XYZ file of C-alpha atoms in Angstrom:
171
model
C 26.879 13.189 -9.064
C 23.195 12.572 -9.838
C 20.546 13.506 -7.304
C 19.081 10.724 -5.206
C 15.991 9.277 -6.915
C 13.228 9.107 -4.295
C 9.973 7.272 -4.881
C 6.726 7.235 -2.927
C 4.493 4.175 -2.731
C 1.313 5.533 -1.097
C -1.563 3.560 0.328
C -3.641 2.736 3.357
C -2.124 -0.761 3.757
C -5.060 -1.902 5.892
C -3.668 -4.531 6.137
C -0.497 -4.864 4.103
C -0.842 -7.833 1.733
C 1.534 -10.034 -0.225
C 0.587 -7.912 -3.249
C 1.795 -4.784 -1.481
C 5.014 -6.560 -0.482
C 5.583 -7.545 -4.125
C 5.229 -3.926 -5.273
C 7.508 -2.723 -2.447
C 10.185 -5.275 -3.352
C 10.068 -4.393 -7.039
C 9.588 -0.644 -6.575
C 12.622 -0.450 -4.298
C 14.768 -1.594 -7.239
C 13.684 1.400 -9.334
C 14.745 4.161 -6.947
C 17.546 4.966 -4.544
C 15.063 5.362 -1.700
C 11.441 4.208 -1.553
C 9.147 5.842 0.969
C 6.060 3.860 1.864
C 3.501 6.583 2.537
C 0.884 5.204 4.901
C -2.129 7.457 4.624
C -5.533 7.815 6.164
C -8.707 7.196 4.200
C -11.769 7.014 6.476
C -13.968 6.031 3.504
C -12.136 2.696 3.382
C -13.406 1.811 6.883
C -9.978 0.995 8.360
C -9.516 -2.030 10.597
C -6.251 -0.682 12.021
C -5.217 2.784 13.203
C -2.618 4.707 11.188
C -0.014 3.974 13.870
C -0.795 0.245 13.814
C -0.587 0.173 10.009
C 2.730 2.019 10.013
C 4.166 -0.440 12.529
C 2.810 -3.395 10.531
C 4.288 -2.071 7.260
C 7.640 -1.284 8.920
C 7.798 -4.817 10.341
C 6.949 -6.378 6.973
C 9.545 -4.230 5.164
C 12.138 -5.234 7.760
C 11.255 -8.899 7.210
C 11.770 -8.398 3.460
C 15.337 -7.274 4.215
C 15.233 -4.236 1.934
C 17.398 -1.437 3.236
C 16.409 1.458 0.947
C 12.799 1.580 2.155
C 11.331 3.697 4.922
C 7.797 4.053 6.235
C 6.284 7.506 6.738
C 2.728 8.383 7.706
C 0.901 11.230 6.027
C -2.505 12.847 5.931
C -2.219 15.309 3.071
C -2.551 15.652 -0.657
C -0.196 13.069 -2.177
C 1.654 15.558 -4.354
C 2.302 17.878 -1.398
C 3.644 14.899 0.559
C 5.791 13.849 -2.414
C 7.258 17.349 -2.747
C 7.999 17.487 0.977
C 9.876 14.172 0.642
C 11.738 15.429 -2.476
C 10.278 12.538 -4.457
C 10.382 12.433 -8.237
C 8.433 9.194 -8.680
C 5.083 7.863 -7.463
C 4.906 4.059 -7.553
C 1.472 2.514 -7.995
C 0.525 -1.136 -8.225
C -2.062 -2.361 -10.717
C -4.076 -5.539 -10.356
C -6.713 -5.268 -13.061
C -8.235 -3.064 -15.739
C -10.513 -1.452 -13.140
C -7.413 -0.368 -11.192
C -5.906 1.090 -14.341
C -8.853 3.379 -15.074
C -8.814 4.830 -11.571
C -5.014 5.070 -11.405
C -4.791 6.602 -14.902
C -7.217 9.341 -13.877
C -5.336 9.903 -10.610
C -1.976 10.076 -12.432
C -3.414 12.676 -14.805
C -4.663 14.815 -11.946
C -1.334 14.458 -10.121
C 0.507 15.504 -13.280
C -1.627 18.648 -13.399
C -0.583 19.398 -9.808
C 3.136 18.742 -10.379
C 4.459 17.567 -13.722
C 7.971 17.090 -12.305
C 6.807 13.981 -10.441
C 6.273 10.904 -12.620
C 3.866 8.081 -11.870
C 5.158 4.564 -12.525
C 2.723 1.651 -12.684
C 3.850 -1.823 -11.683
C 1.667 -4.780 -12.585
C 1.095 -7.086 -9.652
C 2.497 -10.580 -9.975
C -0.143 -12.743 -11.683
C -0.518 -14.953 -8.605
C -1.178 -11.879 -6.434
C -3.524 -9.919 -8.716
C -6.802 -10.811 -6.983
C -5.561 -9.711 -3.544
C -7.168 -6.560 -2.137
C -6.971 -5.403 1.480
C -10.723 -4.798 1.508
C -11.396 -8.408 0.517
C -8.810 -9.737 2.975
C -10.629 -7.938 5.799
C -14.007 -9.224 4.634
C -12.771 -12.822 4.390
C -11.244 -12.584 7.868
C -14.352 -11.007 9.404
C -16.442 -13.904 8.084
C -14.031 -16.526 9.431
C -12.212 -17.363 6.189
C -8.548 -18.217 5.830
C -6.428 -15.253 4.721
C -3.107 -17.160 4.790
C -2.730 -17.117 0.974
C -2.967 -13.307 0.910
C -0.866 -11.986 3.802
C 2.266 -12.896 5.743
C 1.905 -15.082 8.847
C 2.517 -12.074 11.131
C -0.154 -9.975 9.412
C -2.528 -12.946 9.600
C -1.982 -12.983 13.371
C -2.573 -9.214 13.592
C -5.831 -9.531 11.649
C -6.966 -12.567 13.675
C -6.432 -10.652 16.937
C -8.395 -7.696 15.591
C -11.251 -9.907 14.356
C -11.327 -11.596 17.757
C -11.745 -8.176 19.372
C -14.369 -7.021 16.879
C -16.253 -10.270 16.725
C -16.628 -12.544 13.732
C -19.537 -11.936 11.354
C -21.926 -14.451 9.832
C -23.778 -17.425 11.240
C -21.806 -20.408 10.107
């Protein structure tokens, strides 16, 4: 019997977008078990705490109805986390050429750290390619509508957070 194929889809998911959900849905088909690794990255100026992001991602995955996906938080080197989870695949989503350059470099470095773990790139659905969590947060903070980019529940989460932080801009 073949070993279980475990994949890791790492990210900050701050917040989780429809683009992330697309990669989760498609990535889950490639492996027996997909672990969504919710990580910390203070340089990204997070809107939500790691615990809030994990809960948000878990809720969204549950709403997708995919049963071979779990959500795990981590604050470590990705390849160490992947080894600890017995993963053999890293799943990464690509939106544009700029993503590819960064991800290609990262995949090369990860291969140097552990060449038994493969990186698989999934192109985002064309309709979802422009979506980036950073831009979603910026649009929301300036009072724009983020409904085309996130689920209704995430939109509510972001709206509550923006209400607490205070909206930016003068009009």
